[in-house]
Amino acid sequence: MKIQVNGSKAGDKESGCALCGATWGDYYEEIDGERLFFCCDVCATEFKNMLKEVKNRTGWKKIDEITINGNFYKGRTCIAKSGGNEFKFYVRFNDNAEVETFKVTD
Ligand SMILES: [Zn+2]
């Protein structure tokens, strides 16, 4: 999965957390067959909950690419891509790493 967070590549130790882009921490989780880097387990849970929501709404089995802009407080504006299809959305999480707000945008 190709991941961009606030304009930079993300998802491995060198480039930063797959959700927030932070380079501290040392947490890995396998998602869709890929070992992704996260700064902490909260970001990993948020990322998984976000992908689950996208897959539920689109019917996609796999996401090839995701672009994330924003942060925990403002929420995040994202573009997910799969097999030439594009899905734009806004997501905000609550303190339990659950999806609190999810809006399809364009
Ligand atoms: Zn993070």
Coordinates of C-alpha atoms and ligand atoms in Angstrom, one line a residue:
M1 CA 0.0 0.0 0.0
K2 CA 1.3 3.4 -1.0
I3 CA 0.8 5.8 1.9
Q4 CA 1.2 9.6 2.0
V5 CA 0.7 11.6 5.2
N6 CA 0.6 15.4 5.0
G7 CA 2.6 15.4 1.8
S8 CA 5.3 12.9 2.7
K9 CA 5.7 9.2 2.1
A10 CA 4.8 7.2 5.3
G11 CA 4.4 3.6 6.6
D12 CA 7.9 2.6 7.4
K13 CA 10.4 3.5 10.2
E14 CA 12.4 5.9 8.0
S15 CA 9.4 7.8 6.6
G16 CA 7.1 7.7 9.7
C17 CA 3.8 6.5 11.1
A18 CA 1.3 5.3 8.5
L19 CA -1.4 7.5 10.1
C20 CA 0.2 10.6 11.6
G21 CA 3.7 10.6 10.0
A22 CA 5.5 10.7 13.4
T23 CA 9.0 9.0 13.3
W24 CA 9.2 8.2 17.1
G25 CA 7.9 4.9 18.5
D26 CA 8.3 1.4 17.3
Y27 CA 5.1 -0.3 16.6
Y28 CA 4.4 -2.6 13.6
E29 CA 1.3 -4.2 12.4
E30 CA 0.5 -6.4 9.4
I31 CA -2.3 -4.9 7.4
D32 CA -3.5 -6.3 4.1
G33 CA -0.4 -8.5 4.0
E34 CA 2.1 -5.6 4.5
R35 CA 4.1 -4.8 7.6
L36 CA 3.4 -1.2 8.4
F37 CA 5.1 1.1 10.8
F38 CA 3.1 3.1 13.4
C39 CA 4.3 5.4 16.2
C40 CA 1.9 3.6 18.6
D41 CA -0.9 1.1 18.9
V42 CA -3.5 3.8 19.0
C43 CA -2.5 5.0 15.5
A44 CA -2.5 1.4 14.2
T45 CA -6.0 0.9 15.6
E46 CA -7.3 4.1 14.1
F47 CA -5.7 3.2 10.7
K48 CA -7.3 -0.3 10.8
N49 CA -10.7 1.2 11.7
M50 CA -10.4 3.7 8.9
L51 CA -9.6 1.0 6.3
K52 CA -12.5 -1.1 7.6
E53 CA -14.9 1.8 7.1
V54 CA -13.6 2.4 3.6
K55 CA -13.9 -1.2 2.6
N56 CA -17.4 -1.4 4.0
R57 CA -18.5 1.6 2.0
T58 CA -16.8 0.8 -1.2
G59 CA -16.9 -3.0 -1.2
W60 CA -13.1 -3.0 -2.0
K61 CA -11.1 -6.0 -0.8
K62 CA -7.8 -4.2 -1.0
I63 CA -6.6 -0.6 -0.9
D64 CA -3.6 0.3 -3.2
E65 CA -3.0 3.8 -2.1
I66 CA -4.1 6.2 0.6
T67 CA -3.4 9.9 1.0
I68 CA -4.0 11.4 4.5
N69 CA -4.0 15.1 5.3
G70 CA -4.8 16.5 8.8
N71 CA -4.4 15.5 12.4
F72 CA -6.3 14.0 15.3
Y73 CA -7.8 17.4 16.3
K74 CA -8.9 18.7 13.0
G75 CA -9.7 15.3 11.6
R76 CA -8.3 13.9 8.4
T77 CA -9.2 14.5 4.7
C78 CA -8.2 11.4 2.7
I79 CA -8.2 9.8 -0.7
A80 CA -8.2 6.1 -1.0
K81 CA -7.5 4.3 -4.3
S82 CA -8.1 0.8 -5.5
G83 CA -7.7 -0.6 -9.0
G84 CA -8.2 2.8 -10.7
N85 CA -11.1 3.8 -8.4
E86 CA -11.0 6.7 -6.1
F87 CA -12.8 7.3 -2.8
K88 CA -12.6 10.6 -1.0
F89 CA -13.6 11.0 2.6
Y90 CA -13.2 12.9 5.9
V91 CA -12.6 11.0 9.1
R92 CA -12.2 11.9 12.8
F93 CA -11.5 9.5 15.6
N94 CA -12.6 9.6 19.3
D95 CA -10.3 9.0 22.3
N96 CA -10.9 5.2 22.0
A97 CA -9.5 5.2 18.4
E98 CA -12.9 4.5 17.0
V99 CA -14.3 6.3 14.0
E100 CA -16.4 9.2 15.4
T101 CA -17.2 11.1 12.2
F102 CA -17.0 9.7 8.6
K103 CA -18.1 11.7 5.6
V104 CA -17.8 11.0 2.0
T105 CA -16.4 14.1 0.2
D106 CA -15.6 15.1 -3.3
Ligands
ZN1 ZN 1.1 7.8 14.6

